[in-house]
């Protein structure tokens, strides 16, 4: 077998003889001048895995080196149906990412009708090189994605990641054929993007401490780096709630009108009131700059958990945020709650929660059986209030579909990868790390749980699905290692479902995953060596190289 993830649609053994050696010298080559930049990108992606066995670009060919060849060839396109969903690059029709990969005695040929397809083939070649033992069997793989939008949300607002660390995550996304990196750039804990028109947002703290943020130059460079890997960056400016850092930077902005009886009962940051002229002006300046700095067609406006705003205030805010983004030349999307401000065929709403999905107890007896909730200080009264606040989420999905909108699937139940790992799947050496990671009120679960998610389980017609997006929010993280430990080994299963349109077969998938630990180690990525997986080459694989 091969250990490629996602599993290709077609895999055919083409000869009984052994193919090229994985342990010898390799070079990356294309005779097509249109692929020169892509050749350099593929070379960089392979470098951590091949080291000095990878010939420098432009060097005299080693006659003993195997070759990874990139080629554009319309005849190589397999002719599968076009992917469903929204193209993150904004085209009316998603780019053709299909490819045909052939392993022969002298190397690997990656052929596709587009550079994007050739790059997806190269990612598959990397999996073969890293997981096939001493020789790669001669074979042909033919593949294409099911969903056009395949994303990963990361949260530098709460857990800052340097530009270099974001590049590491872009490479990880590309390794598993994801094509969107959604940046949650603002929240109560931090504001991470320089806004030239509102410099107060990233000015030093009152005590003079510099704030961590991305300059406009950083942001442009990250977008260029991602684009080279056929990944689109989608920035999120989360409003009108989650706005503590904006309020700190611009003191005096009035709170949104609050529902009767809520004020003072529970702690929350008052959402913004976009009916206030000063607030509306500041938000317009922010979104103008964000839209101007963003190369891609989408800007995420947030719209979730606006605790403390009346329905009328929330609706007005969402409509104003959408209008501003459209006026500045971008396409808005928001969390599912934004559908309550009205939704039409041009709108995308990111579905993340309903009350059953929250998996919360109803009684004191049920709460007593949930140690993670007790440790987080939850009470029956607070949980009842939480359920009441989230009760409208039970209608959001139907509201989106009834209005003609498109659904970006990010269900908390399976695709929120900031969920703690179940203790029974954590190896002894990683128990202390696993115990501090994960959102404290989610029930801890294993890798198999995430891998069994089926996009079709929500009953949404394919033509109404915008795409699939995993999330890793950062309430518990302090480093890149923490982020990748939450992501790995769960992210590849989400990527598999997004690429193929269905849940991977668990027994087959964990057999494939068993060979990917070495890929992560070669890239310097920490991961959770779940006991659900018989890691290749070790009984208790290390979490770091």
Coordinates of C-alpha atoms in Angstrom, one line a residue:
X1 CA 0.0 0.0 0.0
X2 CA 0.9 3.7 -0.1
X3 CA 0.4 5.9 3.0
X4 CA -0.7 9.0 1.2
X5 CA -3.3 11.2 3.1
X6 CA -5.8 11.9 1.8
X7 CA -6.2 8.5 0.1
X8 CA -6.2 9.0 -3.7
X9 CA -9.3 8.2 -5.7
X10 CA -7.4 5.7 -7.9
X11 CA -4.2 3.8 -7.2
X12 CA -2.8 1.3 -9.6
X13 CA 0.3 -0.8 -9.3
X14 CA 2.1 -0.6 -12.6
X15 CA 5.0 -3.0 -12.3
X16 CA 6.2 -5.7 -10.0
X17 CA 9.7 -4.3 -9.9
X18 CA 10.9 -1.9 -7.3
X19 CA 10.7 1.8 -8.1
X20 CA 13.2 4.5 -7.2
X21 CA 15.1 4.5 -3.9
X22 CA 13.9 6.9 -1.2
X23 CA 17.3 6.8 0.5
X24 CA 19.3 8.1 -2.5
X25 CA 19.8 11.4 -4.2
X26 CA 16.8 13.3 -5.6
X27 CA 16.3 16.3 -7.8
X28 CA 13.3 18.4 -8.7
X29 CA 13.0 19.3 -12.4
X30 CA 10.7 20.9 -14.9
X31 CA 11.3 21.6 -18.5
X32 CA 8.3 24.0 -18.6
X33 CA 9.3 27.6 -18.0
X34 CA 5.8 28.2 -16.6
X35 CA 6.7 26.0 -13.6
X36 CA 10.1 27.5 -12.7
X37 CA 8.7 29.2 -9.6
X38 CA 6.7 26.1 -8.7
X39 CA 9.8 24.0 -8.9
X40 CA 11.5 26.2 -6.3
X41 CA 8.5 26.0 -4.0
X42 CA 8.4 22.2 -4.3
X43 CA 12.2 22.0 -3.7
X44 CA 11.7 24.0 -0.5
X45 CA 8.8 21.8 0.7
X46 CA 11.0 18.6 0.1
X47 CA 14.1 20.0 1.8
X48 CA 13.3 19.1 5.4
X49 CA 12.7 15.5 4.4
X50 CA 15.6 14.9 2.0
X51 CA 18.3 17.1 3.5
X52 CA 21.6 17.0 1.6
X53 CA 20.3 14.2 -0.6
X54 CA 18.2 16.8 -2.4
X55 CA 20.2 18.3 -5.2
X56 CA 20.4 22.1 -5.3
X57 CA 18.4 23.8 -8.0
X58 CA 20.5 24.5 -11.0
X59 CA 23.2 22.1 -10.1
X60 CA 24.6 19.7 -12.7
X61 CA 22.3 16.6 -12.7
X62 CA 23.6 13.7 -10.7
X63 CA 23.2 10.7 -13.1
X64 CA 22.4 8.5 -10.1
X65 CA 19.7 10.8 -8.7
X66 CA 16.0 10.0 -9.0
X67 CA 13.9 12.8 -10.4
X68 CA 10.7 14.4 -9.3
X69 CA 9.4 15.9 -12.5
X70 CA 6.7 18.6 -12.7
X71 CA 4.8 19.0 -16.0
X72 CA 1.7 20.7 -17.3
X73 CA -0.3 18.3 -19.5
X74 CA -4.0 18.8 -20.3
X75 CA -4.2 15.2 -21.3
X76 CA -3.2 14.1 -17.8
X77 CA -6.4 15.6 -16.3
X78 CA -8.5 12.7 -15.0
X79 CA -11.8 14.2 -15.9
X80 CA -13.4 14.0 -12.5
X81 CA -16.4 16.3 -11.7
X82 CA -15.4 19.8 -10.7
X83 CA -15.2 20.3 -6.9
X84 CA -18.2 21.6 -5.1
X85 CA -18.2 24.7 -3.0
X86 CA -16.7 28.2 -3.0
X87 CA -13.3 28.8 -4.6
X88 CA -11.2 30.6 -2.0
X89 CA -9.4 32.5 -4.7
X90 CA -12.6 34.1 -5.9
X91 CA -13.0 32.5 -9.3
X92 CA -16.5 31.6 -10.4
X93 CA -15.3 28.1 -11.1
X94 CA -12.8 26.4 -8.7
X95 CA -9.3 25.9 -10.1
X96 CA -8.6 22.4 -11.4
X97 CA -6.4 20.7 -8.7
X98 CA -6.6 17.2 -10.3
X99 CA -3.4 15.4 -11.1
X100 CA -1.9 12.2 -12.3
X101 CA 1.2 10.9 -10.6
X102 CA 3.3 8.1 -12.0
X103 CA 6.1 6.3 -10.2
X104 CA 8.7 4.7 -12.5
X105 CA 12.1 3.2 -12.0
X106 CA 13.8 6.5 -12.4
X107 CA 11.6 8.8 -10.3
X108 CA 8.2 10.4 -10.0
X109 CA 6.3 12.3 -12.7
X110 CA 3.7 14.8 -11.5
X111 CA 1.4 15.9 -14.3
X112 CA -1.6 18.2 -14.2
X113 CA -3.5 20.7 -16.3
X114 CA -2.7 23.5 -13.9
X115 CA 0.2 24.5 -11.6
X116 CA -2.1 24.0 -8.6
X117 CA -2.7 20.4 -9.7
X118 CA 1.0 19.8 -10.2
X119 CA 1.7 21.2 -6.7
X120 CA -1.0 18.8 -5.1
X121 CA 0.8 16.0 -7.0
X122 CA 4.1 17.1 -5.5
X123 CA 2.6 16.9 -2.0
X124 CA 1.5 13.3 -2.7
X125 CA 5.1 12.6 -3.9
X126 CA 6.4 13.9 -0.7
X127 CA 4.2 11.4 1.2
X128 CA 5.4 8.6 -0.9
X129 CA 9.1 9.6 -0.4
X130 CA 8.6 9.8 3.4
X131 CA 6.4 6.7 4.0
X132 CA 7.4 4.0 1.5
X133 CA 10.5 2.4 3.0
X134 CA 13.7 2.0 0.9
X135 CA 11.9 1.9 -2.4
X136 CA 8.7 3.5 -3.8
X137 CA 6.6 0.8 -5.6
X138 CA 5.9 1.6 -9.3
X139 CA 2.3 2.9 -9.4
X140 CA 0.0 5.5 -10.8
X141 CA -2.2 7.7 -8.6
X142 CA -5.0 9.8 -10.0
X143 CA -6.8 12.2 -7.8
X144 CA -8.9 15.4 -7.4
X145 CA -10.7 17.2 -4.6
X146 CA -14.3 17.0 -3.6
X147 CA -14.6 20.4 -1.9
X148 CA -13.1 23.5 -3.3
X149 CA -12.6 25.2 0.1
X150 CA -10.4 23.2 2.5
X151 CA -9.3 25.4 5.4
X152 CA -7.6 25.7 8.8
X153 CA -8.3 28.4 11.3
X154 CA -5.5 29.4 13.6
X155 CA -5.8 31.9 16.5
X156 CA -2.8 34.3 16.9
X157 CA -5.2 36.7 18.7
X158 CA -5.0 34.6 21.8
X159 CA -1.8 32.8 21.2
X160 CA 0.6 34.9 19.1
X161 CA 2.5 33.1 16.4
X162 CA 5.5 34.7 14.7
X163 CA 5.4 35.2 10.9
X164 CA 7.9 32.3 10.7
X165 CA 5.6 30.0 12.7
X166 CA 2.7 30.9 10.5
X167 CA 4.8 29.9 7.5
X168 CA 5.4 26.6 9.2
X169 CA 1.6 26.1 9.5
X170 CA 1.1 27.2 5.9
X171 CA 3.5 24.4 4.9
X172 CA 1.7 21.9 7.1
X173 CA -1.6 22.9 5.4
X174 CA -0.1 22.5 2.0
X175 CA 1.3 19.1 3.0
X176 CA -2.3 17.9 3.4
X177 CA -3.7 19.7 0.4
X178 CA -5.5 22.4 2.4
X179 CA -5.9 25.7 0.6
X180 CA -7.1 28.2 3.1
X181 CA -5.5 29.6 6.2
X182 CA -8.1 31.6 8.2
X183 CA -6.3 34.0 10.6
X184 CA -8.4 34.9 13.7
X185 CA -6.5 38.2 14.1
X186 CA -8.6 40.0 16.8
X187 CA -10.2 39.1 20.0
X188 CA -10.5 40.2 23.7
X189 CA -6.9 39.0 24.2
X190 CA -5.1 40.7 21.4
X191 CA -5.1 42.6 18.1
X192 CA -2.5 41.2 15.7
X193 CA -2.7 43.2 12.5
X194 CA -1.3 46.7 12.0
X195 CA -4.0 49.1 10.9
X196 CA -2.3 52.3 9.5
X197 CA -5.5 54.3 10.0
X198 CA -5.8 53.3 13.7
X199 CA -2.3 53.0 15.0
X200 CA -3.6 52.9 18.6
X201 CA -4.6 49.2 18.1
X202 CA -1.0 48.1 18.0
X203 CA 0.7 50.8 20.0
X204 CA 2.7 49.8 23.1
X205 CA 0.7 49.0 26.2
X206 CA 0.3 51.8 28.8
X207 CA 3.3 50.5 30.7
X208 CA 5.4 50.7 27.6
X209 CA 5.4 47.0 26.8
X210 CA 5.5 46.4 23.0
X211 CA 2.6 44.5 21.6
X212 CA 3.1 41.5 19.3
X213 CA 1.5 42.0 15.9
X214 CA 2.0 41.6 12.2
X215 CA 3.2 44.7 10.3
X216 CA 1.6 45.4 7.0
X217 CA 4.9 44.1 5.5
X218 CA 4.6 40.9 7.4
X219 CA 1.1 40.4 6.3
X220 CA 1.9 41.0 2.6
X221 CA 4.8 38.6 2.8
X222 CA 2.7 35.9 4.5
X223 CA 0.1 36.2 1.7
X224 CA 2.8 35.8 -1.0
X225 CA 4.3 32.8 0.8
X226 CA 0.9 31.2 1.1
X227 CA 0.0 31.9 -2.5
X228 CA 3.2 30.2 -3.7
X229 CA 1.7 27.1 -2.0
X230 CA -1.8 27.6 -3.4
X231 CA -3.1 28.6 0.0
X232 CA -5.3 31.7 0.4
X233 CA -5.2 33.8 3.6
X234 CA -8.5 34.9 5.0
X235 CA -8.3 37.5 7.7
X236 CA -10.9 37.7 10.5
X237 CA -11.7 40.9 12.3
X238 CA -14.1 39.6 14.9
X239 CA -16.9 42.1 15.6
X240 CA -19.2 43.4 17.1
X241 CA -18.3 41.2 20.2
X242 CA -14.9 39.9 21.2
X243 CA -13.7 43.6 21.2
X244 CA -11.9 44.2 24.4
X245 CA -8.6 45.1 22.7
X246 CA -10.4 47.6 20.4
X247 CA -12.1 49.1 23.4
X248 CA -8.8 49.4 25.2
X249 CA -7.2 51.1 22.2
X250 CA -10.1 53.5 21.7
X251 CA -11.6 54.2 25.1
X252 CA -15.0 55.8 25.4
X253 CA -16.8 53.8 22.7
X254 CA -20.3 53.2 24.1
X255 CA -21.7 49.7 24.7
X256 CA -24.3 48.2 22.5
X257 CA -27.8 48.3 24.0
X258 CA -28.1 45.2 26.3
X259 CA -31.1 42.9 26.6
X260 CA -33.2 43.5 29.6
X261 CA -32.0 41.7 32.8
X262 CA -28.6 40.7 31.4
X263 CA -26.5 43.6 32.6
X264 CA -24.4 42.7 35.6
X265 CA -25.5 39.0 35.8
X266 CA -22.5 37.5 34.0
X267 CA -19.1 38.9 33.0
X268 CA -18.7 39.9 29.3
X269 CA -17.2 42.6 27.2
X270 CA -19.9 44.9 25.9
X271 CA -20.2 44.5 22.1
X272 CA -19.7 47.5 19.9
X273 CA -22.7 49.7 18.9
X274 CA -22.3 50.5 15.2
X275 CA -25.1 53.0 15.5
X276 CA -22.7 55.2 17.3
X277 CA -20.9 57.6 14.8
X278 CA -17.5 57.3 16.4
X279 CA -17.6 53.5 16.6
X280 CA -18.9 53.3 13.0
X281 CA -16.1 55.6 11.8
X282 CA -13.4 53.6 13.5
X283 CA -14.7 50.3 12.2
X284 CA -14.9 51.6 8.7
X285 CA -11.3 52.8 8.9
X286 CA -10.2 49.4 10.2
X287 CA -12.1 47.4 7.5
X288 CA -10.9 49.7 4.7
X289 CA -7.3 49.0 5.7
X290 CA -7.8 45.3 6.1
X291 CA -9.5 45.0 2.7
X292 CA -6.8 47.1 1.0
X293 CA -4.1 45.0 2.5
X294 CA -5.7 41.6 1.7
X295 CA -4.9 40.0 -1.7
X296 CA -7.6 37.4 -1.5
X297 CA -11.3 38.0 -2.1
X298 CA -12.6 37.3 1.4
X299 CA -12.7 39.1 4.7
X300 CA -14.3 37.4 7.7
X301 CA -16.3 39.8 9.9
X302 CA -16.8 37.4 12.9
X303 CA -20.3 38.0 14.3
X304 CA -20.2 35.2 16.9
X305 CA -21.1 35.3 20.6
X306 CA -22.1 39.0 20.8
X307 CA -23.1 38.5 24.4
X308 CA -24.8 41.7 25.7
X309 CA -26.2 43.1 22.5
X310 CA -29.9 43.3 21.7
X311 CA -31.2 41.5 18.6
X312 CA -31.8 44.8 16.9
X313 CA -28.3 46.2 17.7
X314 CA -26.7 42.9 16.5
X315 CA -28.6 42.8 13.2
X316 CA -27.7 46.4 12.5
X317 CA -24.0 45.7 13.2
X318 CA -23.8 42.7 11.0
X319 CA -25.5 44.4 8.1
X320 CA -23.1 47.4 8.5
X321 CA -20.1 45.1 8.6
X322 CA -21.1 43.3 5.5
X323 CA -21.9 46.5 3.7
X324 CA -18.5 48.0 4.5
X325 CA -16.6 44.9 3.4
X326 CA -18.5 44.8 0.1
X327 CA -18.0 48.5 -0.4
X328 CA -14.3 48.0 0.0
X329 CA -14.2 45.4 -2.7
X330 CA -14.2 42.1 -0.8
X331 CA -16.6 39.4 0.0
X332 CA -17.7 39.1 3.6
X333 CA -18.3 35.8 5.5
X334 CA -19.2 35.4 9.1
X335 CA -19.9 32.9 11.8
X336 CA -23.4 31.2 11.7
X337 CA -24.9 33.8 14.1
X338 CA -24.5 36.4 11.3
X339 CA -27.4 34.6 9.5
X340 CA -29.8 36.2 12.0
X341 CA -29.2 39.6 10.2
X342 CA -30.7 38.1 7.1
X343 CA -28.9 35.9 4.6
X344 CA -29.0 35.4 0.8
X345 CA -27.3 33.4 -1.9
X346 CA -24.3 35.7 -1.9
X347 CA -23.6 35.1 1.8
X348 CA -21.4 32.5 3.5
X349 CA -21.9 31.5 7.1
X350 CA -19.5 29.3 9.1
X351 CA -21.5 26.7 11.0
X352 CA -19.8 25.8 14.3
X353 CA -22.3 25.0 17.0
X354 CA -25.8 24.0 18.2
X355 CA -26.9 23.2 21.7
X356 CA -26.8 19.4 21.4
X357 CA -23.3 19.7 19.9
X358 CA -22.2 21.5 23.1
X359 CA -22.6 18.3 25.0
X360 CA -23.5 20.0 28.3
X361 CA -25.2 18.5 31.4
X362 CA -28.7 19.4 32.6
X363 CA -28.5 18.4 36.3
X364 CA -26.1 18.6 39.2
X365 CA -25.7 14.8 39.0
X366 CA -24.7 15.0 35.3
X367 CA -22.4 17.8 36.1
X368 CA -20.7 15.8 38.8
X369 CA -19.7 13.2 36.2
X370 CA -17.9 15.9 34.1
X371 CA -14.6 16.6 35.8
X372 CA -13.5 18.9 33.1
X373 CA -16.5 21.2 33.7
X374 CA -16.1 21.1 37.4
X375 CA -12.4 22.0 37.1
X376 CA -13.4 25.0 34.9
X377 CA -15.7 26.3 37.7
X378 CA -18.9 25.6 35.8
X379 CA -22.2 25.6 37.8
X380 CA -25.7 24.4 36.9
X381 CA -26.9 28.0 36.8
X382 CA -24.1 29.1 34.5
X383 CA -24.6 26.1 32.2
X384 CA -28.4 26.8 32.0
X385 CA -27.7 30.4 31.1
X386 CA -25.2 29.3 28.5
X387 CA -27.7 27.0 26.9
X388 CA -30.3 29.7 26.9
X389 CA -27.9 32.1 25.1
X390 CA -27.0 29.5 22.5
X391 CA -30.5 28.2 22.0
X392 CA -30.9 30.3 18.8
X393 CA -28.0 28.3 17.3
X394 CA -30.4 25.4 16.9
X395 CA -32.1 27.3 14.1
X396 CA -29.1 28.8 12.4
X397 CA -28.4 26.1 10.0
X398 CA -32.0 25.9 8.7
X399 CA -32.0 29.7 8.5
X400 CA -28.9 29.7 6.3
X401 CA -30.3 27.1 4.0
X402 CA -33.8 28.7 3.8
X403 CA -32.2 32.0 2.9
X404 CA -30.1 30.5 0.1
X405 CA -26.8 31.0 1.8
X406 CA -23.7 28.7 1.7
X407 CA -22.5 26.8 4.7
X408 CA -18.8 26.6 5.6
X409 CA -18.6 23.4 7.8
X410 CA -16.7 23.8 11.1
X411 CA -18.7 21.8 13.6
X412 CA -17.4 22.1 17.1
X413 CA -18.2 18.4 17.7
X414 CA -15.4 17.2 15.4
X415 CA -13.5 20.0 13.7
X416 CA -12.6 22.1 16.7
X417 CA -9.1 20.7 17.2
X418 CA -8.6 22.7 20.4
X419 CA -10.4 19.8 22.1
X420 CA -8.4 18.0 24.8
X421 CA -7.3 14.5 24.1
X422 CA -8.9 11.7 26.1
X423 CA -6.4 10.6 28.8
X424 CA -6.7 7.0 27.8
X425 CA -5.1 7.7 24.3
X426 CA -2.3 9.8 25.7
X427 CA 1.1 8.1 26.1
X428 CA 2.7 8.4 29.5
X429 CA 5.5 10.7 28.4
X430 CA 3.0 13.3 27.1
X431 CA 0.5 13.2 30.0
X432 CA 1.5 16.6 31.5
X433 CA 1.4 18.3 28.1
X434 CA -1.9 16.9 27.1
X435 CA -3.4 17.8 30.5
X436 CA -2.9 21.5 30.0
X437 CA -4.0 21.7 26.3
X438 CA -7.5 22.0 25.0
X439 CA -10.6 24.2 25.7
X440 CA -11.6 23.4 29.3
X441 CA -15.3 22.7 28.8
X442 CA -15.1 20.4 25.8
X443 CA -15.3 16.7 26.6
X444 CA -11.9 15.1 25.9
X445 CA -11.9 12.7 23.0
X446 CA -9.6 10.6 20.9
X447 CA -8.2 10.9 17.4
X448 CA -10.7 8.3 16.1
X449 CA -13.6 10.7 17.0
X450 CA -12.3 13.4 14.7
X451 CA -11.5 10.9 12.0
X452 CA -15.1 9.6 11.9
X453 CA -16.6 12.9 11.0
X454 CA -18.6 12.7 7.7
X455 CA -19.4 16.0 5.9
X456 CA -22.7 14.4 4.8
X457 CA -23.9 13.8 8.3
X458 CA -25.4 17.3 8.5
X459 CA -27.8 16.6 5.7
X460 CA -26.7 19.6 3.6
X461 CA -26.8 19.3 -0.1
X462 CA -23.4 19.5 -1.7
X463 CA -24.3 22.5 -3.7
X464 CA -25.1 24.4 -0.5
X465 CA -21.7 23.6 1.1
X466 CA -19.1 26.3 0.8
X467 CA -16.4 24.0 2.1
X468 CA -14.8 22.5 5.2
X469 CA -12.6 24.2 7.8
X470 CA -10.9 22.9 10.9
X471 CA -10.2 25.3 13.7
X472 CA -7.6 25.4 16.5
X473 CA -8.4 28.2 18.9
X474 CA -5.6 29.2 21.3
X475 CA -7.0 29.7 24.8
X476 CA -4.7 27.0 26.2
X477 CA -1.6 27.4 23.9
X478 CA 1.7 29.1 24.6
X479 CA 3.8 28.0 21.7
X480 CA 3.8 26.6 18.2
X481 CA 4.5 23.2 19.7
X482 CA 1.2 23.5 21.6
X483 CA -0.6 24.3 18.4
X484 CA 0.8 21.4 16.4
X485 CA 0.3 19.0 19.3
X486 CA -3.4 19.9 19.1
X487 CA -3.5 19.6 15.3
X488 CA -1.5 16.4 14.9
X489 CA -2.5 13.6 14.4
X490 CA -6.1 15.0 14.0
X491 CA -5.7 17.5 11.1
X492 CA -4.9 14.9 8.4
X493 CA -8.3 13.2 9.0
X494 CA -10.1 16.5 8.5
X495 CA -8.0 17.2 5.4
X496 CA -9.0 13.7 4.1
X497 CA -12.7 14.4 4.6
X498 CA -12.4 17.8 3.0
X499 CA -10.5 16.4 0.0
X500 CA -12.6 13.2 -0.6
X501 CA -16.0 14.5 0.7
X502 CA -16.4 11.6 3.2
X503 CA -14.9 10.3 6.4
X504 CA -11.8 8.1 5.9
X505 CA -12.1 4.5 6.8
X506 CA -10.6 4.5 10.3
X507 CA -8.7 1.2 10.1
X508 CA -7.1 2.2 6.8
X509 CA -6.6 5.8 8.0
X510 CA -4.7 5.0 11.2
X511 CA -2.5 2.6 9.3
X512 CA -1.6 5.5 7.0
X513 CA -1.2 7.9 9.9
X514 CA 1.3 5.5 11.5
X515 CA 3.9 6.4 8.9
X516 CA 3.3 10.2 9.1
X517 CA 5.0 10.7 12.5
X518 CA 8.4 10.6 10.8
X519 CA 7.2 13.3 8.4
X520 CA 6.3 15.6 11.3
X521 CA 9.5 14.9 13.1
X522 CA 11.5 15.8 9.9
X523 CA 9.7 19.1 9.8
X524 CA 10.3 19.7 13.5
X525 CA 6.6 19.5 14.4
X526 CA 5.4 18.4 17.9
X527 CA 2.5 15.9 17.9
X528 CA 0.5 13.7 20.2
X529 CA 1.6 10.1 19.8
X530 CA -1.9 8.7 20.4
X531 CA -2.0 5.1 21.6
X532 CA -4.8 4.6 19.0
X533 CA -2.1 4.4 16.3
X534 CA 0.7 1.8 16.0
X535 CA 3.4 4.4 15.0
X536 CA 5.8 3.0 12.5
X537 CA 9.3 2.4 13.8
X538 CA 8.5 3.0 17.5
X539 CA 6.2 1.8 20.2
X540 CA 5.9 5.2 21.8
X541 CA 6.9 7.8 19.2
X542 CA 8.4 11.0 20.5
X543 CA 6.4 14.3 20.2
X544 CA 9.4 16.3 19.0
X545 CA 12.4 15.4 16.8

